[in-house]
GROMACS .gro file of C-alpha atoms in nm:
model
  274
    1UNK     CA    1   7.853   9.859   8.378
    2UNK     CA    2   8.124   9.860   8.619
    3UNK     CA    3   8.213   9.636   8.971
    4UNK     CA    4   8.564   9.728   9.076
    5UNK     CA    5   8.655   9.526   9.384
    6UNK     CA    6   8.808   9.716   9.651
    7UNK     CA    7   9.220   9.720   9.842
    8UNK     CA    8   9.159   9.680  10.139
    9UNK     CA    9   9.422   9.892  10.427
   10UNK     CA   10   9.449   9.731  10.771
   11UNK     CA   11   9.470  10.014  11.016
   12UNK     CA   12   9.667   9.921  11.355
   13UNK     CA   13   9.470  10.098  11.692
   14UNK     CA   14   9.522  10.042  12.046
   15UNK     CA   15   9.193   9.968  12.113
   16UNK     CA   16   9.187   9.708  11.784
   17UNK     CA   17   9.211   9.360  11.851
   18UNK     CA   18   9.386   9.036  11.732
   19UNK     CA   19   9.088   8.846  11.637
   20UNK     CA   20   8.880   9.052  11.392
   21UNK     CA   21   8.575   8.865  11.200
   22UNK     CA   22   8.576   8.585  10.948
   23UNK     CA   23   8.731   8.692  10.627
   24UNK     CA   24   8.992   8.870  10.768
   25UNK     CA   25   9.293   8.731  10.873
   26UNK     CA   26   9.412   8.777  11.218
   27UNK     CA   27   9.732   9.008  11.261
   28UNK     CA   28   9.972   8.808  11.439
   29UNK     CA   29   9.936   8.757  11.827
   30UNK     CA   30  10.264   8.968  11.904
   31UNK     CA   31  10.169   9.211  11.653
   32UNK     CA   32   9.960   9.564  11.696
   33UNK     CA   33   9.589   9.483  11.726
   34UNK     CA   34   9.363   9.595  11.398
   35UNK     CA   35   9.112   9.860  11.472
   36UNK     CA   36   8.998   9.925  11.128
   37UNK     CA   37   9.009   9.816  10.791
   38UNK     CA   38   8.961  10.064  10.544
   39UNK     CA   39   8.828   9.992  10.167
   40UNK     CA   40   9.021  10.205   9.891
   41UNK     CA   41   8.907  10.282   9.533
   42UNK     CA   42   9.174  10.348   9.259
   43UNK     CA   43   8.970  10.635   9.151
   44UNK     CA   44   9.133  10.954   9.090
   45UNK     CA   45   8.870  11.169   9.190
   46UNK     CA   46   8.799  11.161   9.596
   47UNK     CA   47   8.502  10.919   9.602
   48UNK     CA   48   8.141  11.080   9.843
   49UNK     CA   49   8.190  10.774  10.094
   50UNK     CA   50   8.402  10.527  10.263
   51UNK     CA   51   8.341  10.195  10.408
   52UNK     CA   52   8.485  10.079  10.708
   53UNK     CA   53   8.499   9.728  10.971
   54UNK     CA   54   8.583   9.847  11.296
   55UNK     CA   55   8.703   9.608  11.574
   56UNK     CA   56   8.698   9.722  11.935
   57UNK     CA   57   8.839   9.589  12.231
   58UNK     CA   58   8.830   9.952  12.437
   59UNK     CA   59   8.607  10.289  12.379
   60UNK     CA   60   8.704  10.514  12.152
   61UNK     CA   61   8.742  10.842  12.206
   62UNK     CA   62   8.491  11.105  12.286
   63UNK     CA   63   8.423  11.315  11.969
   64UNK     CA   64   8.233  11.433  11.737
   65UNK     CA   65   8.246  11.556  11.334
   66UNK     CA   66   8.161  11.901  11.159
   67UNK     CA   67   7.867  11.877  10.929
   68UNK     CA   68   7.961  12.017  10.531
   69UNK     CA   69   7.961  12.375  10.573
   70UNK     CA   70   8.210  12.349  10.905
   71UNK     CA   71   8.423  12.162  10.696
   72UNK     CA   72   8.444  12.360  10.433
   73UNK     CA   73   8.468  12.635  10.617
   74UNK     CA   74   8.803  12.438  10.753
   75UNK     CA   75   8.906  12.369  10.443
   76UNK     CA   76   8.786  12.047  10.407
   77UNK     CA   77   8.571  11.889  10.074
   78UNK     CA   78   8.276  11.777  10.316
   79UNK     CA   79   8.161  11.725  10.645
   80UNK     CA   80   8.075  11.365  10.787
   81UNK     CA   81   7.768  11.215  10.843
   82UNK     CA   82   7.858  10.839  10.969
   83UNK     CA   83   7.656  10.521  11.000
   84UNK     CA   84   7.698  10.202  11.188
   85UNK     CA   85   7.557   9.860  11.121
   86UNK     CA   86   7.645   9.626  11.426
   87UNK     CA   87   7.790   9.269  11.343
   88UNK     CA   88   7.867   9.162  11.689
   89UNK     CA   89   7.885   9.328  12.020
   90UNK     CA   90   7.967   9.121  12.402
   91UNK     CA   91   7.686   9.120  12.648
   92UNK     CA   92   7.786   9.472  12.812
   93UNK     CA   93   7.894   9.657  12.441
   94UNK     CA   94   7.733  10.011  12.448
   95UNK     CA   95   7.778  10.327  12.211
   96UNK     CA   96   7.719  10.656  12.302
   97UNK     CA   97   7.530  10.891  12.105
   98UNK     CA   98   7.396  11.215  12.232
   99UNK     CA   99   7.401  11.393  12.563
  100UNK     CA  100   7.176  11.256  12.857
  101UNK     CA  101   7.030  11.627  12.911
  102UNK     CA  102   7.093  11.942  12.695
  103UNK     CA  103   7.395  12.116  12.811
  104UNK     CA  104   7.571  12.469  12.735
  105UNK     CA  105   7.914  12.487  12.522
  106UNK     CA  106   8.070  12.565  12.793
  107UNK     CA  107   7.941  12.311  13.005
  108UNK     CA  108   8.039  12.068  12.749
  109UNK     CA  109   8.380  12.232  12.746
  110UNK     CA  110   8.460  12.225  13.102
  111UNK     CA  111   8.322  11.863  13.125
  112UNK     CA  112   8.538  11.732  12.828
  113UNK     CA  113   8.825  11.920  13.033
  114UNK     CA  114   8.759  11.720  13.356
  115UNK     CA  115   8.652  11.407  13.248
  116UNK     CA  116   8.306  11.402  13.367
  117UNK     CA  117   8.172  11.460  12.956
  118UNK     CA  118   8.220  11.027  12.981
  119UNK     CA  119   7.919  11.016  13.260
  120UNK     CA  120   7.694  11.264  13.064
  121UNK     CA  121   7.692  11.108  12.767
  122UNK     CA  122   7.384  10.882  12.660
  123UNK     CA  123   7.539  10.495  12.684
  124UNK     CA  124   7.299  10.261  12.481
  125UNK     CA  125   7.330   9.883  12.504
  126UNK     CA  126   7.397   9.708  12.125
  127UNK     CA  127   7.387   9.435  11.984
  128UNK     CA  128   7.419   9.244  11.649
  129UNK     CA  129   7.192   9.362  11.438
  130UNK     CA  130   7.126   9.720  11.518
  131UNK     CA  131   7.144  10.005  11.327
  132UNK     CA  132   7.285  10.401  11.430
  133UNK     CA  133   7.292  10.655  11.192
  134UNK     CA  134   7.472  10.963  11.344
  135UNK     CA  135   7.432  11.286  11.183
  136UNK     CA  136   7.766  11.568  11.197
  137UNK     CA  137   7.758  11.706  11.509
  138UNK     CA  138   7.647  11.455  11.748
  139UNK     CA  139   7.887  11.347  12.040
  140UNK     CA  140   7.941  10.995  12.035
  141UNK     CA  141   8.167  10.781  12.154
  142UNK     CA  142   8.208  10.350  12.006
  143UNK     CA  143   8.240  10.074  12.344
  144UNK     CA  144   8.448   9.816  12.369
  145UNK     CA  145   8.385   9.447  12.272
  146UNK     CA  146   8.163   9.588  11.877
  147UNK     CA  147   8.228   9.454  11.552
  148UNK     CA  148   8.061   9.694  11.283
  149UNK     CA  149   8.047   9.858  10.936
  150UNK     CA  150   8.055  10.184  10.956
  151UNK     CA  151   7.958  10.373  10.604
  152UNK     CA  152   8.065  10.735  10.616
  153UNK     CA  153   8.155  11.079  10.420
  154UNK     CA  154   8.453  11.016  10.317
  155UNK     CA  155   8.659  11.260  10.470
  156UNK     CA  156   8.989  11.249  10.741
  157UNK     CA  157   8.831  11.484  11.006
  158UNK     CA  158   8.745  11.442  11.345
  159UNK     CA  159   8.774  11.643  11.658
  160UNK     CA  160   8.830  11.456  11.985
  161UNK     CA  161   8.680  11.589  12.297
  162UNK     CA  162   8.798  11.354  12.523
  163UNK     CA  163   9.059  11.062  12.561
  164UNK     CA  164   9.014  10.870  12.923
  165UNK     CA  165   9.318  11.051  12.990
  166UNK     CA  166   9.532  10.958  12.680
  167UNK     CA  167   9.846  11.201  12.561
  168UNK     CA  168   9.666  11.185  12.258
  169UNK     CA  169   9.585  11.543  12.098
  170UNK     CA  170   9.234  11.694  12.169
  171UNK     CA  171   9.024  11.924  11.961
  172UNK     CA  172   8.843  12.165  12.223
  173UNK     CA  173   8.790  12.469  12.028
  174UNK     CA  174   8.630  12.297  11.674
  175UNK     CA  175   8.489  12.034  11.858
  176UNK     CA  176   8.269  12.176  12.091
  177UNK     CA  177   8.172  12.477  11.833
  178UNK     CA  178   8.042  12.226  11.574
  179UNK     CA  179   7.923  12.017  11.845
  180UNK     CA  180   7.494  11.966  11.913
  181UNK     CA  181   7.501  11.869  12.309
  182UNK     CA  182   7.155  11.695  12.312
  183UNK     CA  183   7.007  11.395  12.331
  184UNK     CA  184   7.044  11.202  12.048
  185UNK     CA  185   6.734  11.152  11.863
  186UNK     CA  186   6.747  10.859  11.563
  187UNK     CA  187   6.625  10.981  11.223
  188UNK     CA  188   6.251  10.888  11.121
  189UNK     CA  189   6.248  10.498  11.001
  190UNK     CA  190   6.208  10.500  10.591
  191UNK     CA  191   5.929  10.370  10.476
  192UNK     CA  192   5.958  10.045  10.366
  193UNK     CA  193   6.027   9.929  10.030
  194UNK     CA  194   5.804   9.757   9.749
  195UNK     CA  195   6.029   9.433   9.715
  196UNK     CA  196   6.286   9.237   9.943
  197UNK     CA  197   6.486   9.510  10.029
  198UNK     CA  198   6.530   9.687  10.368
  199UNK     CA  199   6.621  10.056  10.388
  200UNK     CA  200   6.809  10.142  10.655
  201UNK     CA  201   6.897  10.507  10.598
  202UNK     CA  202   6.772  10.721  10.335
  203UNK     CA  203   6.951  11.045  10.347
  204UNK     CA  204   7.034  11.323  10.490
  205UNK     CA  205   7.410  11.207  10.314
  206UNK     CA  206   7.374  10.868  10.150
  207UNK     CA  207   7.144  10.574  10.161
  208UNK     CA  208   7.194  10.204  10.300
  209UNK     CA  209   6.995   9.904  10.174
  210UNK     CA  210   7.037   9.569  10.292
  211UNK     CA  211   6.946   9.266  10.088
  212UNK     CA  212   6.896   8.906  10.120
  213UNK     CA  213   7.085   8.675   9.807
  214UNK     CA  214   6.949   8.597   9.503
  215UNK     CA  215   6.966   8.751   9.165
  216UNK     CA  216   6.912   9.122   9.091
  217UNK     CA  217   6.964   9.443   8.883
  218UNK     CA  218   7.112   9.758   8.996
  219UNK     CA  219   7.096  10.079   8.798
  220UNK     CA  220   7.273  10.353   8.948
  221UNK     CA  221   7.250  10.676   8.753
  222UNK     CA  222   7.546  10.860   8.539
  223UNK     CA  223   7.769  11.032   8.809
  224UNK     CA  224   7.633  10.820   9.115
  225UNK     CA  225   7.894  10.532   9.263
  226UNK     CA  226   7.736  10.299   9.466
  227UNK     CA  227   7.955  10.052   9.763
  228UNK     CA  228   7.847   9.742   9.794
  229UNK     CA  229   7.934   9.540  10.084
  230UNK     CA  230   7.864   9.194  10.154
  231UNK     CA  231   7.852   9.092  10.521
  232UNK     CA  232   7.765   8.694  10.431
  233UNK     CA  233   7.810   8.484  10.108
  234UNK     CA  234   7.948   8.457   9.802
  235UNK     CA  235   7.875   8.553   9.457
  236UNK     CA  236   7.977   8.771   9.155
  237UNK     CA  237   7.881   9.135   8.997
  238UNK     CA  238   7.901   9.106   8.608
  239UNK     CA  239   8.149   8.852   8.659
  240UNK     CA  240   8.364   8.984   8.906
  241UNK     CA  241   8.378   8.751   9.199
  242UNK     CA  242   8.310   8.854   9.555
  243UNK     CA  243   8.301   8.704   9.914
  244UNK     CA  244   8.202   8.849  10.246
  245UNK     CA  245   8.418   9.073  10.401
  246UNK     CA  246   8.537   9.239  10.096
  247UNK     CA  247   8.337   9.554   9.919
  248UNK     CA  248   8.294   9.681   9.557
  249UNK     CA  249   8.236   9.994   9.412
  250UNK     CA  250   7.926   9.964   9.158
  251UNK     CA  251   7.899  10.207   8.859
  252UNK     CA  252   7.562  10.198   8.605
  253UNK     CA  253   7.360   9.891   8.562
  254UNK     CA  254   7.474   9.553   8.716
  255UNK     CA  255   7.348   9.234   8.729
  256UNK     CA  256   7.460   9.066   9.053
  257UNK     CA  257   7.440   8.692   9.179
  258UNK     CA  258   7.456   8.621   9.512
  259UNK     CA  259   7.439   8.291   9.764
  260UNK     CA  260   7.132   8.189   9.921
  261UNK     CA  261   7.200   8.324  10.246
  262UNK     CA  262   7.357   8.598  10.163
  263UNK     CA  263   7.352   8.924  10.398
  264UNK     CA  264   7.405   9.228  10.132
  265UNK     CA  265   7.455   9.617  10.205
  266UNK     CA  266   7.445   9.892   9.901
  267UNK     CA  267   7.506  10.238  10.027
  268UNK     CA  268   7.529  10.564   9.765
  269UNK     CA  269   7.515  10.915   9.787
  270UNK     CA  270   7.207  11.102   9.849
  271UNK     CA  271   6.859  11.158  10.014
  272UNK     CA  272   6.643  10.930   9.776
  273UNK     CA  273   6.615  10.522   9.703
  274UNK     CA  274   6.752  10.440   9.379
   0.00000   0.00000   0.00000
């Protein structure tokens, strides 16, 4: 058995903000706004995913990710798959995922070139509660005004296709040939489990559960590292203490405790449920 609790590294955006979500301290008001806060393991070996809190107060950038054989092909360990689980959003949040219609490259290209990719793009309203899982190779694009988890391959690639006119460099060429301009169409819903747990993704790159508090027993099998992120409440993992906002990497069996009330995500590598 083995909890480690997690660093955490506060990333400073431009489109962050100075008041993040409770459990994280506010960066001061004449300070860079947070955008991200990233949660590090001490392994030496490059862990399969990474857990994220992203804080918005503009879009993000148009852009999109090469699946695992791009990647590689890039040089690269893996490709990314990425998932978002939405804490908060204003009245008017949206993300975009997907094209409105099917479009050419070179449509797409010439588009991302003048702007006008913003207005094709597929803009859906969000709010807390809601679930995207966004497969390599879809355009997306994050609103302004979301607080959300996103769980991810963990790996530093990302090719913007356009910037609302940043300086900010873009990634034409390997973005738009790794790039799948449809409509964005979610994966099938997994079916539902035997107890209190909720799956929210299994596969094509990891799994996410959510769980309520209470007591229970993981067993995650010899190799497999799972993350385990509270959202709300309090509680320990074979004695190592945790509170929301904060995330743990979970190795074999563990025995975990956790406030009534409690709002629990596990996410691991693979296409299957433990």
């Amino acid at each position: 058995m083995t909890a480690t609790l997690l660093a955490t590294k506060r990333v400073e955006k431009p489109w962050g903000r100075h008041n993040l979500w409770p459990g994280f301290p506010d960066p001061a008001s004449d300070g860079d706004p947070i955008g991200e806060v990233w949660f590090q393991t001490p392994h030496a070996a490059e862990p399969d995913l990474l857990i994220k809190y992203l804080f918005t107060s503009q879009k993000l950038s148009v852009q999109v990710h090469p699946d695992d054989a791009a990647a590689r092909a890039a040089g690269y360990p893996r490709g990314k798959d990425e998932a978002w689980v939405i804490l908060a959003a204003e009245p008017d949040a949206t993300i975009a995922l997907g094209t409105k219609a099917p479009m050419p490259k070179d449509q797409l290209r010439a588009a991302s070139l003048d702007g006008s990719i913003e207005h094709l793009l597929d803009w859906k309203p969000v709010k807390a509660g809601d679930f995207y899982y966004s497969k390599a190779g879809t355009i997306h694009a994050i609103g302004a005004g979301i607080t959300l988890i996103e769980i991810q391959q963990n790996v530093d690639l990302t090719y913007r296709l356009y910037d609302y006119g940043s300086d900010r460099e873009l990634h034409l060429d390997a973005g738009v040939a790794v790039a799948d301009p449809v409509p964005f169409v979610p994966l099938p819903s997994p079916a539902p489990a035997s107890d209190d747990r909720e799956i929210l993704a299994e596969g094509p790159k990891f799994v996410i559960e959510r769980w309520p508090g209470g007591h229970r027993v993981v067993t995650l099998p010899e190799g497999v590292m799972g993350w385990f992120v509270p959202i709300a409440g309090q509680g320990a993992v074979d004695g190592v203490a945790w509170k929301a906002g904060e995330c743990l990497t979970l190795e074999g069996r563990c025995e975990i405790e956790a406030s009534v009330g409690s709002d629990l995500l596990l996410a691991y590598p693979g296409d299957k449920r433990l």
